[in-house]
PDB file of C-alpha atoms and ligand atoms in Angstrom:
ATOM      1  CA  MET A 425     -24.174   6.006  -6.047  1.00 41.00           C
ATOM      2  CA  THR A 426     -24.981   4.639  -2.530  1.00 47.00           C
ATOM      3  CA  GLU A 427     -22.610   5.719   0.235  1.00 50.00           C
ATOM      4  CA  SER A 428     -23.513   3.865   3.356  1.00 49.00           C
ATOM      5  CA  THR A 429     -21.576   4.721   6.532  1.00 47.00           C
ATOM      6  CA  ALA A 430     -20.523   2.530   9.458  1.00 46.00           C
ATOM      7  CA  ASP A 431     -18.759   3.456  12.376  1.00 48.00           C
ATOM      8  CA  SER A 432     -16.029   1.320  13.846  1.00 48.00           C
ATOM      9  CA  GLU A 433     -14.414   2.019  17.247  1.00 46.00           C
ATOM     10  CA  SER A 434     -11.824   4.500  15.837  1.00 44.00           C
ATOM     11  CA  GLU A 435     -13.004   5.558  12.328  1.00 47.00           C
ATOM     12  CA  SER A 436     -16.044   5.894  10.072  1.00 47.00           C
ATOM     13  CA  PHE A 437     -15.805   4.639   6.554  1.00 59.00           C
ATOM     14  CA  SER A 438     -18.104   4.617   3.620  1.00 72.00           C
ATOM     15  CA  LEU A 439     -18.863   1.711   1.215  1.00 84.00           C
ATOM     16  CA  THR A 440     -19.587   2.333  -2.328  1.00 90.00           C
ATOM     17  CA  ASP A 441     -22.055   0.243  -4.344  1.00 92.00           C
ATOM     18  CA  ASP A 442     -19.267  -1.649  -5.943  1.00 93.00           C
ATOM     19  CA  GLU A 443     -17.636  -2.641  -2.676  1.00 95.00           C
ATOM     20  CA  ILE A 444     -21.081  -3.836  -1.286  1.00 96.00           C
ATOM     21  CA  ILE A 445     -21.938  -5.452  -4.409  1.00 97.00           C
ATOM     22  CA  ASN A 446     -18.612  -7.433  -4.450  1.00 97.00           C
ATOM     23  CA  SER A 447     -19.157  -8.420  -0.713  1.00 97.00           C
ATOM     24  CA  ILE A 448     -22.649  -9.846  -1.749  1.00 98.00           C
ATOM     25  CA  LEU A 449     -20.925 -11.836  -4.581  1.00 98.00           C
ATOM     26  CA  ASP A 450     -18.465 -13.145  -2.163  1.00 98.00           C
ATOM     27  CA  ILE A 451     -20.949 -14.077   0.373  1.00 98.00           C
ATOM     28  CA  LEU A 452     -23.102 -15.908  -2.495  1.00 98.00           C
ATOM     29  CA  ALA A 453     -19.952 -17.950  -3.518  1.00 98.00           C
ATOM     30  CA  ARG A 454     -18.692 -18.627   0.163  1.00 98.00           C
ATOM     31  CA  THR A 455     -22.118 -19.850   0.995  1.00 98.00           C
ATOM     32  CA  ALA A 456     -22.829 -21.868  -2.023  1.00 98.00           C
ATOM     33  CA  PRO A 457     -20.625 -24.898  -1.123  1.00 98.00           C
ATOM     34  CA  GLU A 458     -22.350 -25.092   2.429  1.00 98.00           C
ATOM     35  CA  ILE A 459     -25.873 -24.917   0.714  1.00 97.00           C
ATOM     36  CA  ARG A 460     -24.866 -27.820  -1.555  1.00 97.00           C
ATOM     37  CA  ASN A 461     -23.291 -29.678   1.224  1.00 96.00           C
ATOM     38  CA  GLY A 462     -26.265 -29.224   3.402  1.00 95.00           C
ATOM     39  CA  LEU A 463     -28.880 -30.513   0.766  1.00 93.00           C
ATOM     40  CA  PRO A 464     -28.499 -34.356   1.713  1.00 92.00           C
ATOM     41  CA  GLY A 465     -30.844 -35.001   4.746  1.00 84.00           C
ATOM     42  CA  ARG A 466     -32.926 -31.815   3.995  1.00 85.00           C
ATOM     43  CA  ARG A 467     -34.950 -33.417   1.018  1.00 85.00           C
ATOM     44  CA  VAL A 468     -38.108 -33.288   2.872  1.00 80.00           C
ATOM     45  CA  LYS A 469     -41.007 -30.593   2.960  1.00 84.00           C
ATOM     46  CA  THR A 470     -41.521 -28.635   6.210  1.00 84.00           C
ATOM     47  CA  ASN A 471     -45.108 -28.197   7.738  1.00 85.00           C
ATOM     48  CA  GLU A 472     -45.051 -24.609   6.807  1.00 84.00           C
ATOM     49  CA  GLU A 473     -46.415 -22.639   4.039  1.00 83.00           C
ATOM     50  CA  ASN A 474     -44.409 -19.841   2.340  1.00 80.00           C
ATOM     51  CA  PRO A 475     -46.077 -16.736   1.053  1.00 79.00           C
ATOM     52  CA  SER A 476     -46.361 -18.067  -2.327  1.00 78.00           C
ATOM     53  CA  GLY A 477     -48.620 -20.844  -0.761  1.00 78.00           C
ATOM     54  CA  GLU A 478     -45.922 -23.310  -1.386  1.00 81.00           C
ATOM     55  CA  SER A 479     -44.411 -25.870   1.326  1.00 82.00           C
ATOM     56  CA  PRO A 480     -40.908 -25.108   1.414  1.00 83.00           C
ATOM     57  CA  MET A 481     -38.282 -27.962   1.681  1.00 84.00           C
ATOM     58  CA  GLU A 482     -35.932 -28.067   4.825  1.00 90.00           C
ATOM     59  CA  ALA A 483     -33.150 -27.162   2.358  1.00 90.00           C
ATOM     60  CA  ASP A 484     -35.090 -23.992   1.399  1.00 92.00           C
ATOM     61  CA  VAL A 485     -35.259 -22.746   5.100  1.00 93.00           C
ATOM     62  CA  PHE A 486     -31.682 -23.938   5.636  1.00 96.00           C
ATOM     63  CA  ALA A 487     -30.427 -21.893   2.756  1.00 97.00           C
ATOM     64  CA  ASP A 488     -32.688 -18.934   3.631  1.00 97.00           C
ATOM     65  CA  GLU A 489     -31.308 -18.661   7.114  1.00 97.00           C
ATOM     66  CA  LEU A 490     -27.698 -18.885   6.094  1.00 97.00           C
ATOM     67  CA  LEU A 491     -28.105 -16.170   3.418  1.00 98.00           C
ATOM     68  CA  ARG A 492     -30.269 -14.052   5.804  1.00 98.00           C
ATOM     69  CA  ASN A 493     -27.508 -14.188   8.607  1.00 97.00           C
ATOM     70  CA  ARG A 494     -24.613 -13.318   6.241  1.00 97.00           C
ATOM     71  CA  LEU A 495     -26.172 -10.755   3.814  1.00 97.00           C
ATOM     72  CA  GLY A 496     -28.136  -9.338   6.600  1.00 96.00           C
ATOM     73  CA  SER A 497     -25.205  -8.507   8.854  1.00 95.00           C
ATOM     74  CA  LEU A 498     -23.215  -6.804   5.981  1.00 96.00           C
ATOM     75  CA  ASP A 499     -22.559  -3.213   6.181  1.00 94.00           C
ATOM     76  CA  GLY A 500     -24.419  -1.520   3.314  1.00 96.00           C
ATOM     77  CA  ILE A 501     -27.606  -3.817   3.336  1.00 97.00           C
ATOM     78  CA  GLY A 502     -30.633  -2.262   4.448  1.00 97.00           C
ATOM     79  CA  GLU A 503     -33.354  -4.623   3.544  1.00 98.00           C
ATOM     80  CA  TYR A 504     -33.313  -8.495   3.169  1.00 98.00           C
ATOM     81  CA  ALA A 505     -36.261 -10.311   1.429  1.00 98.00           C
ATOM     82  CA  SER A 506     -36.586 -13.824   0.429  1.00 97.00           C
ATOM     83  CA  GLU A 507     -39.358 -15.952  -1.280  1.00 94.00           C
ATOM     84  CA  GLU A 508     -39.630 -17.738   2.172  1.00 90.00           C
ATOM     85  CA  ARG A 509     -40.396 -14.837   4.226  1.00 94.00           C
ATOM     86  CA  SER A 510     -43.731 -12.766   4.293  1.00 94.00           C
ATOM     87  CA  SER A 511     -42.104  -9.468   4.488  1.00 96.00           C
ATOM     88  CA  ALA A 512     -38.587  -7.671   4.026  1.00 97.00           C
ATOM     89  CA  ASP A 513     -36.315  -7.574   7.266  1.00 97.00           C
ATOM     90  CA  ASP A 514     -34.971  -4.146   8.184  1.00 97.00           C
ATOM     91  CA  THR A 515     -31.089  -4.923   8.351  1.00 96.00           C
ATOM     92  CA  GLY A 516     -29.809  -1.287   8.717  1.00 95.00           C
ATOM     93  CA  SER A 517     -29.239   1.186   5.727  1.00 94.00           C
ATOM     94  CA  GLY A 518     -28.166   0.777   2.071  1.00 96.00           C
ATOM     95  CA  LEU A 519     -29.008  -1.489  -0.678  1.00 97.00           C
ATOM     96  CA  SER A 520     -32.012  -3.900  -0.749  1.00 98.00           C
ATOM     97  CA  VAL A 521     -31.558  -7.780  -1.569  1.00 98.00           C
ATOM     98  CA  CYS A 522     -34.174 -10.046  -2.749  1.00 98.00           C
ATOM     99  CA  ILE A 523     -33.104 -13.794  -2.687  1.00 98.00           C
ATOM    100  CA  ASP A 524     -34.702 -17.082  -3.959  1.00 98.00           C
ATOM    101  CA  PRO A 525     -32.531 -19.086  -1.631  1.00 97.00           C
ATOM    102  CA  LEU A 526     -33.105 -22.450  -3.495  1.00 97.00           C
ATOM    103  CA  ASP A 527     -34.736 -21.961  -6.726  1.00 97.00           C
ATOM    104  CA  GLY A 528     -36.257 -25.254  -8.050  1.00 94.00           C
ATOM    105  CA  SER A 529     -36.065 -27.030  -4.726  1.00 90.00           C
ATOM    106  CA  SER A 530     -38.687 -29.603  -6.028  1.00 90.00           C
ATOM    107  CA  ASN A 531     -35.703 -31.010  -8.187  1.00 94.00           C
ATOM    108  CA  LEU A 532     -33.849 -32.002  -4.802  1.00 92.00           C
ATOM    109  CA  LYS A 533     -35.605 -35.363  -4.714  1.00 92.00           C
ATOM    110  CA  SER A 534     -34.790 -35.999  -8.381  1.00 94.00           C
ATOM    111  CA  ASN A 535     -31.045 -34.742  -7.991  1.00 95.00           C
ATOM    112  CA  ALA A 536     -31.640 -32.198 -10.964  1.00 96.00           C
ATOM    113  CA  ALA A 537     -30.260 -28.697 -11.157  1.00 96.00           C
ATOM    114  CA  MET A 538     -31.282 -26.005  -8.530  1.00 97.00           C
ATOM    115  CA  GLY A 539     -30.026 -22.481  -7.951  1.00 98.00           C
ATOM    116  CA  THR A 540     -29.986 -19.451  -5.690  1.00 98.00           C
ATOM    117  CA  ILE A 541     -31.128 -16.088  -7.323  1.00 98.00           C
ATOM    118  CA  ALA A 542     -29.960 -12.593  -5.869  1.00 98.00           C
ATOM    119  CA  ALA A 543     -31.355  -9.319  -6.928  1.00 98.00           C
ATOM    120  CA  VAL A 544     -29.678  -6.115  -5.590  1.00 98.00           C
ATOM    121  CA  TYR A 545     -31.679  -2.810  -5.714  1.00 98.00           C
ATOM    122  CA  ASP A 546     -30.758   0.586  -4.753  1.00 97.00           C
ATOM    123  CA  ALA A 547     -34.156   1.337  -3.485  1.00 97.00           C
ATOM    124  CA  PRO A 548     -36.700   0.412  -0.641  1.00 98.00           C
ATOM    125  CA  LEU A 549     -38.599  -2.737  -1.387  1.00 98.00           C
ATOM    126  CA  PRO A 550     -40.880  -3.452  -3.404  1.00 98.00           C
ATOM    127  CA  ALA A 551     -38.484  -1.913  -5.916  1.00 98.00           C
ATOM    128  CA  ARG A 552     -38.678  -1.371  -9.548  1.00 98.00           C
ATOM    129  CA  GLY A 553     -36.652  -3.242 -12.166  1.00 98.00           C
ATOM    130  CA  SER A 554     -34.818  -0.002 -13.178  1.00 97.00           C
ATOM    131  CA  ASP A 555     -33.576   0.081  -9.466  1.00 98.00           C
ATOM    132  CA  LEU A 556     -31.431  -2.940 -10.011  1.00 98.00           C
ATOM    133  CA  VAL A 557     -27.755  -2.499  -9.605  1.00 97.00           C
ATOM    134  CA  ALA A 558     -26.752  -6.190  -9.757  1.00 98.00           C
ATOM    135  CA  ALA A 559     -28.200  -9.554 -10.323  1.00 98.00           C
ATOM    136  CA  ALA A 560     -26.712 -12.964  -9.927  1.00 98.00           C
ATOM    137  CA  TYR A 561     -27.460 -16.536  -9.609  1.00 98.00           C
ATOM    138  CA  VAL A 562     -25.643 -19.633  -8.475  1.00 98.00           C
ATOM    139  CA  LEU A 563     -26.345 -22.777 -10.182  1.00 98.00           C
ATOM    140  CA  TYR A 564     -25.978 -26.103  -8.294  1.00 98.00           C
ATOM    141  CA  GLY A 565     -25.275 -28.230 -11.362  1.00 97.00           C
ATOM    142  CA  ALA A 566     -22.758 -30.671 -12.281  1.00 96.00           C
ATOM    143  CA  THR A 567     -20.335 -28.117 -11.006  1.00 97.00           C
ATOM    144  CA  THR A 568     -21.190 -25.079  -8.989  1.00 98.00           C
ATOM    145  CA  THR A 569     -21.190 -21.736 -10.991  1.00 98.00           C
ATOM    146  CA  MET A 570     -22.276 -18.276 -10.649  1.00 98.00           C
ATOM    147  CA  ILE A 571     -23.641 -15.670 -13.291  1.00 98.00           C
ATOM    148  CA  ALA A 572     -23.257 -12.255 -12.237  1.00 98.00           C
ATOM    149  CA  ALA A 573     -24.582  -9.057 -13.972  1.00 98.00           C
ATOM    150  CA  VAL A 574     -22.753  -5.945 -12.624  1.00 97.00           C
ATOM    151  CA  GLU A 575     -22.754  -2.357 -14.395  1.00 91.00           C
ATOM    152  CA  GLY A 576     -24.086  -3.893 -17.738  1.00 94.00           C
ATOM    153  CA  ASN A 577     -21.574  -6.747 -17.928  1.00 96.00           C
ATOM    154  CA  VAL A 578     -22.320 -10.614 -17.293  1.00 98.00           C
ATOM    155  CA  ALA A 579     -19.586 -12.718 -16.091  1.00 98.00           C
ATOM    156  CA  ASP A 580     -19.468 -16.779 -15.381  1.00 98.00           C
ATOM    157  CA  TYR A 581     -17.754 -17.949 -12.240  1.00 98.00           C
ATOM    158  CA  VAL A 582     -16.741 -21.413 -11.132  1.00 98.00           C
ATOM    159  CA  ILE A 583     -17.208 -21.751  -7.406  1.00 98.00           C
ATOM    160  CA  TYR A 584     -14.914 -24.120  -5.629  1.00 98.00           C
ATOM    161  CA  GLN A 585     -15.466 -26.212  -2.397  1.00 97.00           C
ATOM    162  CA  ASP A 586     -13.639 -23.614  -0.217  1.00 97.00           C
ATOM    163  CA  GLY A 587     -15.869 -21.043  -1.365  1.00 97.00           C
ATOM    164  CA  SER A 588     -13.206 -19.437  -3.567  1.00 98.00           C
ATOM    165  CA  TYR A 589     -14.294 -18.319  -7.281  1.00 98.00           C
ATOM    166  CA  GLU A 590     -12.820 -17.437 -10.410  1.00 98.00           C
ATOM    167  CA  PRO A 591     -14.139 -16.292 -13.751  1.00 98.00           C
ATOM    168  CA  ILE A 592     -14.418 -18.646 -16.660  1.00 98.00           C
ATOM    169  CA  GLU A 593     -16.113 -16.208 -18.944  1.00 98.00           C
ATOM    170  CA  GLN A 594     -15.800 -12.489 -18.482  1.00 97.00           C
ATOM    171  CA  GLU A 595     -18.287 -11.317 -21.132  1.00 98.00           C
ATOM    172  CA  VAL A 596     -21.120 -13.755 -21.301  1.00 98.00           C
ATOM    173  CA  ARG A 597     -23.455 -13.031 -24.349  1.00 98.00           C
ATOM    174  CA  VAL A 598     -26.650 -14.683 -25.352  1.00 98.00           C
ATOM    175  CA  PRO A 599     -25.899 -16.651 -28.487  1.00 96.00           C
ATOM    176  CA  SER A 600     -27.586 -15.057 -31.520  1.00 90.00           C
ATOM    177  CA  GLU A 601     -28.385 -18.286 -33.051  1.00 95.00           C
ATOM    178  CA  PRO A 602     -31.029 -20.040 -30.880  1.00 97.00           C
ATOM    179  CA  THR A 603     -31.186 -23.761 -30.436  1.00 98.00           C
ATOM    180  CA  VAL A 604     -32.976 -24.564 -27.131  1.00 98.00           C
ATOM    181  CA  TYR A 605     -36.638 -23.809 -25.923  1.00 98.00           C
ATOM    182  CA  GLY A 606     -38.255 -24.577 -22.437  1.00 98.00           C
ATOM    183  CA  PHE A 607     -41.626 -23.556 -21.121  1.00 98.00           C
ATOM    184  CA  GLY A 608     -43.428 -24.010 -17.854  1.00 98.00           C
ATOM    185  CA  GLY A 609     -47.108 -24.814 -17.010  1.00 98.00           C
ATOM    186  CA  ARG A 610     -49.267 -27.645 -18.304  1.00 97.00           C
ATOM    187  CA  VAL A 611     -50.092 -27.405 -22.023  1.00 97.00           C
ATOM    188  CA  PRO A 612     -53.771 -27.468 -21.666  1.00 98.00           C
ATOM    189  CA  ASN A 613     -53.620 -24.245 -19.632  1.00 98.00           C
ATOM    190  CA  TRP A 614     -51.545 -22.474 -22.248  1.00 98.00           C
ATOM    191  CA  PRO A 615     -53.487 -19.705 -24.067  1.00 97.00           C
ATOM    192  CA  ARG A 616     -54.162 -20.315 -27.596  1.00 96.00           C
ATOM    193  CA  ASP A 617     -51.952 -17.739 -28.944  1.00 97.00           C
ATOM    194  CA  PHE A 618     -49.014 -18.858 -26.825  1.00 98.00           C
ATOM    195  CA  ASN A 619     -49.661 -22.662 -27.894  1.00 97.00           C
ATOM    196  CA  SER A 620     -49.507 -21.399 -31.760  1.00 96.00           C
ATOM    197  CA  PHE A 621     -46.073 -19.745 -30.943  1.00 97.00           C
ATOM    198  CA  VAL A 622     -44.835 -22.837 -29.334  1.00 98.00           C
ATOM    199  CA  SER A 623     -46.022 -24.969 -32.385  1.00 97.00           C
ATOM    200  CA  ASP A 624     -44.062 -22.580 -34.620  1.00 97.00           C
ATOM    201  CA  ILE A 625     -40.942 -23.136 -32.315  1.00 97.00           C
ATOM    202  CA  GLU A 626     -41.427 -26.834 -32.451  1.00 97.00           C
ATOM    203  CA  SER A 627     -41.582 -26.917 -36.239  1.00 97.00           C
ATOM    204  CA  ASP A 628     -38.147 -25.393 -36.405  1.00 97.00           C
ATOM    205  CA  THR A 629     -35.784 -28.082 -36.949  1.00 97.00           C
ATOM    206  CA  SER A 630     -33.018 -26.053 -35.394  1.00 97.00           C
ATOM    207  CA  MET A 631     -34.648 -26.018 -32.204  1.00 98.00           C
ATOM    208  CA  LYS A 632     -34.744 -28.670 -29.408  1.00 98.00           C
ATOM    209  CA  LEU A 633     -36.699 -28.913 -26.068  1.00 98.00           C
ATOM    210  CA  ARG A 634     -34.652 -28.233 -22.826  1.00 98.00           C
ATOM    211  CA  TYR A 635     -36.868 -28.033 -19.735  1.00 98.00           C
ATOM    212  CA  GLY A 636     -35.727 -28.977 -16.350  1.00 97.00           C
ATOM    213  CA  GLY A 637     -38.035 -27.635 -13.925  1.00 95.00           C
ATOM    214  CA  ALA A 638     -35.555 -24.984 -12.190  1.00 97.00           C
ATOM    215  CA  MET A 639     -35.688 -21.552 -13.642  1.00 98.00           C
ATOM    216  CA  VAL A 640     -31.761 -21.055 -13.179  1.00 98.00           C
ATOM    217  CA  GLY A 641     -31.014 -24.246 -15.010  1.00 98.00           C
ATOM    218  CA  ASP A 642     -33.172 -23.590 -18.001  1.00 98.00           C
ATOM    219  CA  VAL A 643     -32.082 -19.943 -18.183  1.00 98.00           C
ATOM    220  CA  ASN A 644     -28.555 -21.111 -18.116  1.00 98.00           C
ATOM    221  CA  GLN A 645     -29.335 -23.301 -21.231  1.00 98.00           C
ATOM    222  CA  VAL A 646     -30.576 -20.387 -22.806  1.00 98.00           C
ATOM    223  CA  LEU A 647     -27.541 -18.220 -21.974  1.00 98.00           C
ATOM    224  CA  THR A 648     -25.221 -20.998 -23.048  1.00 98.00           C
ATOM    225  CA  TYR A 649     -26.840 -22.092 -26.457  1.00 98.00           C
ATOM    226  CA  GLY A 650     -29.374 -19.366 -27.260  1.00 98.00           C
ATOM    227  CA  GLY A 651     -32.906 -19.786 -27.317  1.00 98.00           C
ATOM    228  CA  ILE A 652     -35.918 -19.142 -25.272  1.00 98.00           C
ATOM    229  CA  PHE A 653     -37.199 -19.903 -21.871  1.00 98.00           C
ATOM    230  CA  GLY A 654     -40.633 -18.930 -20.555  1.00 98.00           C
ATOM    231  CA  TYR A 655     -43.163 -19.573 -17.735  1.00 98.00           C
ATOM    232  CA  PRO A 656     -46.074 -18.110 -19.437  1.00 98.00           C
ATOM    233  CA  ALA A 657     -49.300 -16.492 -18.483  1.00 98.00           C
ATOM    234  CA  LEU A 658     -51.918 -19.521 -18.015  1.00 98.00           C
ATOM    235  CA  THR A 659     -55.674 -19.482 -18.453  1.00 97.00           C
ATOM    236  CA  ASN A 660     -55.992 -20.484 -14.708  1.00 97.00           C
ATOM    237  CA  ALA A 661     -53.076 -18.283 -13.794  1.00 98.00           C
ATOM    238  CA  PRO A 662     -52.881 -14.972 -15.632  1.00 97.00           C
ATOM    239  CA  SER A 663     -49.827 -13.816 -13.879  1.00 98.00           C
ATOM    240  CA  GLY A 664     -47.962 -16.955 -14.333  1.00 97.00           C
ATOM    241  CA  LYS A 665     -46.057 -18.512 -11.614  1.00 97.00           C
ATOM    242  CA  LEU A 666     -42.627 -16.546 -11.151  1.00 98.00           C
ATOM    243  CA  ARG A 667     -42.143 -13.854  -8.831  1.00 97.00           C
ATOM    244  CA  VAL A 668     -41.283 -10.246 -10.130  1.00 98.00           C
ATOM    245  CA  GLN A 669     -38.783  -9.115  -7.449  1.00 98.00           C
ATOM    246  CA  PHE A 670     -37.141 -12.385  -6.864  1.00 98.00           C
ATOM    247  CA  GLU A 671     -36.981 -14.026 -10.395  1.00 98.00           C
ATOM    248  CA  GLY A 672     -38.478 -11.657 -13.204  1.00 98.00           C
ATOM    249  CA  TYR A 673     -36.462  -8.479 -12.598  1.00 98.00           C
ATOM    250  CA  PRO A 674     -33.013 -10.186 -11.743  1.00 98.00           C
ATOM    251  CA  ILE A 675     -33.057 -12.924 -14.588  1.00 98.00           C
ATOM    252  CA  GLY A 676     -34.492 -10.258 -17.009  1.00 98.00           C
ATOM    253  CA  TYR A 677     -31.741  -7.821 -15.875  1.00 98.00           C
ATOM    254  CA  ILE A 678     -29.091 -10.678 -16.503  1.00 98.00           C
ATOM    255  CA  ILE A 679     -30.277 -11.880 -19.820  1.00 98.00           C
ATOM    256  CA  GLU A 680     -30.534  -8.111 -21.116  1.00 98.00           C
ATOM    257  CA  CYS A 681     -27.181  -7.160 -19.838  1.00 98.00           C
ATOM    258  CA  ALA A 682     -25.975 -10.226 -21.878  1.00 98.00           C
ATOM    259  CA  GLY A 683     -27.467  -8.842 -25.059  1.00 98.00           C
ATOM    260  CA  GLY A 684     -30.718 -10.856 -24.810  1.00 98.00           C
ATOM    261  CA  ALA A 685     -34.212  -9.897 -24.380  1.00 98.00           C
ATOM    262  CA  SER A 686     -36.982 -10.249 -21.677  1.00 98.00           C
ATOM    263  CA  SER A 687     -40.619  -9.890 -21.601  1.00 98.00           C
ATOM    264  CA  ASP A 688     -43.686 -10.324 -19.517  1.00 98.00           C
ATOM    265  CA  GLY A 689     -45.605 -10.536 -23.032  1.00 98.00           C
ATOM    266  CA  SER A 690     -45.488  -7.252 -24.099  1.00 98.00           C
ATOM    267  CA  GLN A 691     -42.735  -5.338 -22.443  1.00 98.00           C
ATOM    268  CA  SER A 692     -39.227  -5.735 -20.968  1.00 98.00           C
ATOM    269  CA  LEU A 693     -39.578  -7.565 -17.476  1.00 98.00           C
ATOM    270  CA  LEU A 694     -37.760  -4.455 -16.069  1.00 98.00           C
ATOM    271  CA  ALA A 695     -40.689  -2.320 -17.040  1.00 98.00           C
ATOM    272  CA  VAL A 696     -43.203  -4.470 -15.023  1.00 98.00           C
ATOM    273  CA  GLU A 697     -45.012  -2.730 -12.305  1.00 98.00           C
ATOM    274  CA  SER A 698     -44.751  -4.258  -8.944  1.00 97.00           C
ATOM    275  CA  ASN A 699     -46.312  -3.280  -5.476  1.00 96.00           C
ATOM    276  CA  ASP A 700     -45.679  -6.185  -3.278  1.00 97.00           C
ATOM    277  CA  ILE A 701     -42.594  -8.281  -3.071  1.00 96.00           C
ATOM    278  CA  HIS A 702     -44.416 -11.336  -4.091  1.00 96.00           C
ATOM    279  CA  ASP A 703     -46.176 -10.154  -7.227  1.00 97.00           C
ATOM    280  CA  ARG A 704     -45.881 -12.655 -10.099  1.00 98.00           C
ATOM    281  CA  THR A 705     -45.559 -11.974 -13.786  1.00 98.00           C
ATOM    282  CA  PRO A 706     -45.299 -14.151 -16.917  1.00 98.00           C
ATOM    283  CA  VAL A 707     -41.618 -14.501 -17.843  1.00 98.00           C
ATOM    284  CA  TYR A 708     -39.939 -14.793 -21.191  1.00 98.00           C
ATOM    285  CA  VAL A 709     -36.169 -14.511 -21.785  1.00 98.00           C
ATOM    286  CA  GLY A 710     -33.769 -15.375 -24.530  1.00 98.00           C
ATOM    287  CA  THR A 711     -32.454 -14.385 -27.944  1.00 98.00           C
ATOM    288  CA  PRO A 712     -34.025 -11.199 -29.023  1.00 97.00           C
ATOM    289  CA  SER A 713     -35.424 -12.642 -32.379  1.00 97.00           C
ATOM    290  CA  LEU A 714     -37.504 -15.176 -30.587  1.00 97.00           C
ATOM    291  CA  VAL A 715     -38.794 -12.892 -27.718  1.00 98.00           C
ATOM    292  CA  GLU A 716     -39.873 -10.559 -30.336  1.00 97.00           C
ATOM    293  CA  ARG A 717     -41.633 -13.246 -32.328  1.00 97.00           C
ATOM    294  CA  LEU A 718     -43.555 -14.169 -29.033  1.00 98.00           C
ATOM    295  CA  GLU A 719     -44.620 -10.718 -28.492  1.00 98.00           C
ATOM    296  CA  GLY A 720     -45.918 -10.539 -31.943  1.00 97.00           C
ATOM    297  CA  ALA A 721     -47.766 -13.858 -31.381  1.00 97.00           C
ATOM    298  CA  LEU A 722     -49.304 -12.784 -28.091  1.00 96.00           C
ATOM    299  CA  ALA A 723     -50.393  -9.306 -29.717  1.00 95.00           C
ATOM    300  CA  GLY A 724     -52.226 -11.393 -32.529  1.00 85.00           C
ATOM    301  CA  LYS A 725     -49.914 -10.510 -35.254  1.00 72.00           C
ATOM    302  CA  ALA A 726     -49.315 -13.261 -37.816  1.00 56.00           C
ATOM    303  CA  ASP A 727     -45.689 -14.861 -37.622  1.00 52.00           C
ATOM    304  CA  SER A 728     -43.387 -12.219 -38.732  1.00 46.00           C
ATOM    305  CA  GLU A 729     -41.027 -15.210 -40.269  1.00 43.00           C
TER     306      GLU A 729
HETATM  307  P1  P6P B  53     -43.265 -26.214 -12.760  1.00 81.65           P
HETATM  308  C1  P6P B  53     -39.284 -23.723  -9.252  1.00 81.65           C
HETATM  309  O1  P6P B  53     -40.432 -24.102  -8.546  1.00 81.65           O
HETATM  310  C2  P6P B  53     -40.042 -22.500 -10.149  1.00 81.65           C
HETATM  311  O2  P6P B  53     -40.346 -21.598  -9.270  1.00 81.65           O
HETATM  312  C3  P6P B  53     -38.980 -22.309 -11.182  1.00 81.65           C
HETATM  313  O3  P6P B  53     -37.630 -22.196 -10.775  1.00 81.65           O
HETATM  314  C4  P6P B  53     -39.312 -23.120 -12.322  1.00 81.65           C
HETATM  315  O4  P6P B  53     -39.140 -22.425 -13.635  1.00 81.65           O
HETATM  316  C5  P6P B  53     -40.781 -23.334 -12.103  1.00 81.65           C
HETATM  317  O5  P6P B  53     -41.123 -22.986 -10.876  1.00 81.65           O
HETATM  318  C6  P6P B  53     -41.127 -24.732 -12.380  1.00 81.65           C
HETATM  319  O6  P6P B  53     -42.538 -24.838 -12.306  1.00 81.65           O
HETATM  320  O7  P6P B  53     -44.759 -25.840 -12.832  1.00 81.65           O
HETATM  321  O8  P6P B  53     -42.660 -26.744 -13.874  1.00 81.65           O
HETATM  322  O9  P6P B  53     -43.023 -27.121 -11.553  1.00 81.65           O
END
């Protein structure tokens, strides 16, 4: 249990992890409408390059600055890191937060789903998957919602224009009967064993393709309908595209807390080693039976079906 102390004028008080996590969720929910309302007019790329070698949109920078100011000034937050910053900012003492401020911002011009991903670690950065104490994502879809995993439970909230939020599902579970699948990367760059796994999935008449180009939207499809999402190891990028600290760990944590499974191709995403906050990993999450089949395929085992 992390106890962080902060002295006000007349008294010192200590915050528990739960209080800090609740404050983080409050800030994510309060900031979501401002991010959403700030998207129009910020649909252009900056001239900068982020640590992953991508040119952030003005909306990425806008969302990151809002969240940095609010989360960074929260009592009980010791480090703030984001995909847009080369290193973590020291913000005092306590928990560490890793933020993907606007996941899928390339969807901005096409007006498709995007999101904000937050990982909360009870450890200095770069942290381990086992250091997670909470994870959440905000989804800017037809409505604005937030999925939050705290103490092993996953809840789904609707966020209103005034930043208030209320639960619409208190115990979210990955459906055991899968129906959707979606995989990133160019097909010619998929390794052969992954390609054959996808062919098996595509030959299953109960499965249909759902891929929107923003991880939070595609993961939310899997969380809602059951199935599998992945951004695989590619022949030209063996570590895939997605970042461990900002995407792999938090999304893996959420899906596993919801009764699903996560993998880097051979182990839980939460077991992936990471020595740099911008490390990448292959990511596969979804209904356990499919993740298991995927790991078997990548290990060269005949389809267990
Ligand atoms: P591609 C968005 O840029 C992102 O980081 C994830 O949200 C998403 O899953 C992936 O990249 C999409 O990548 O290569 O399909 O554009």
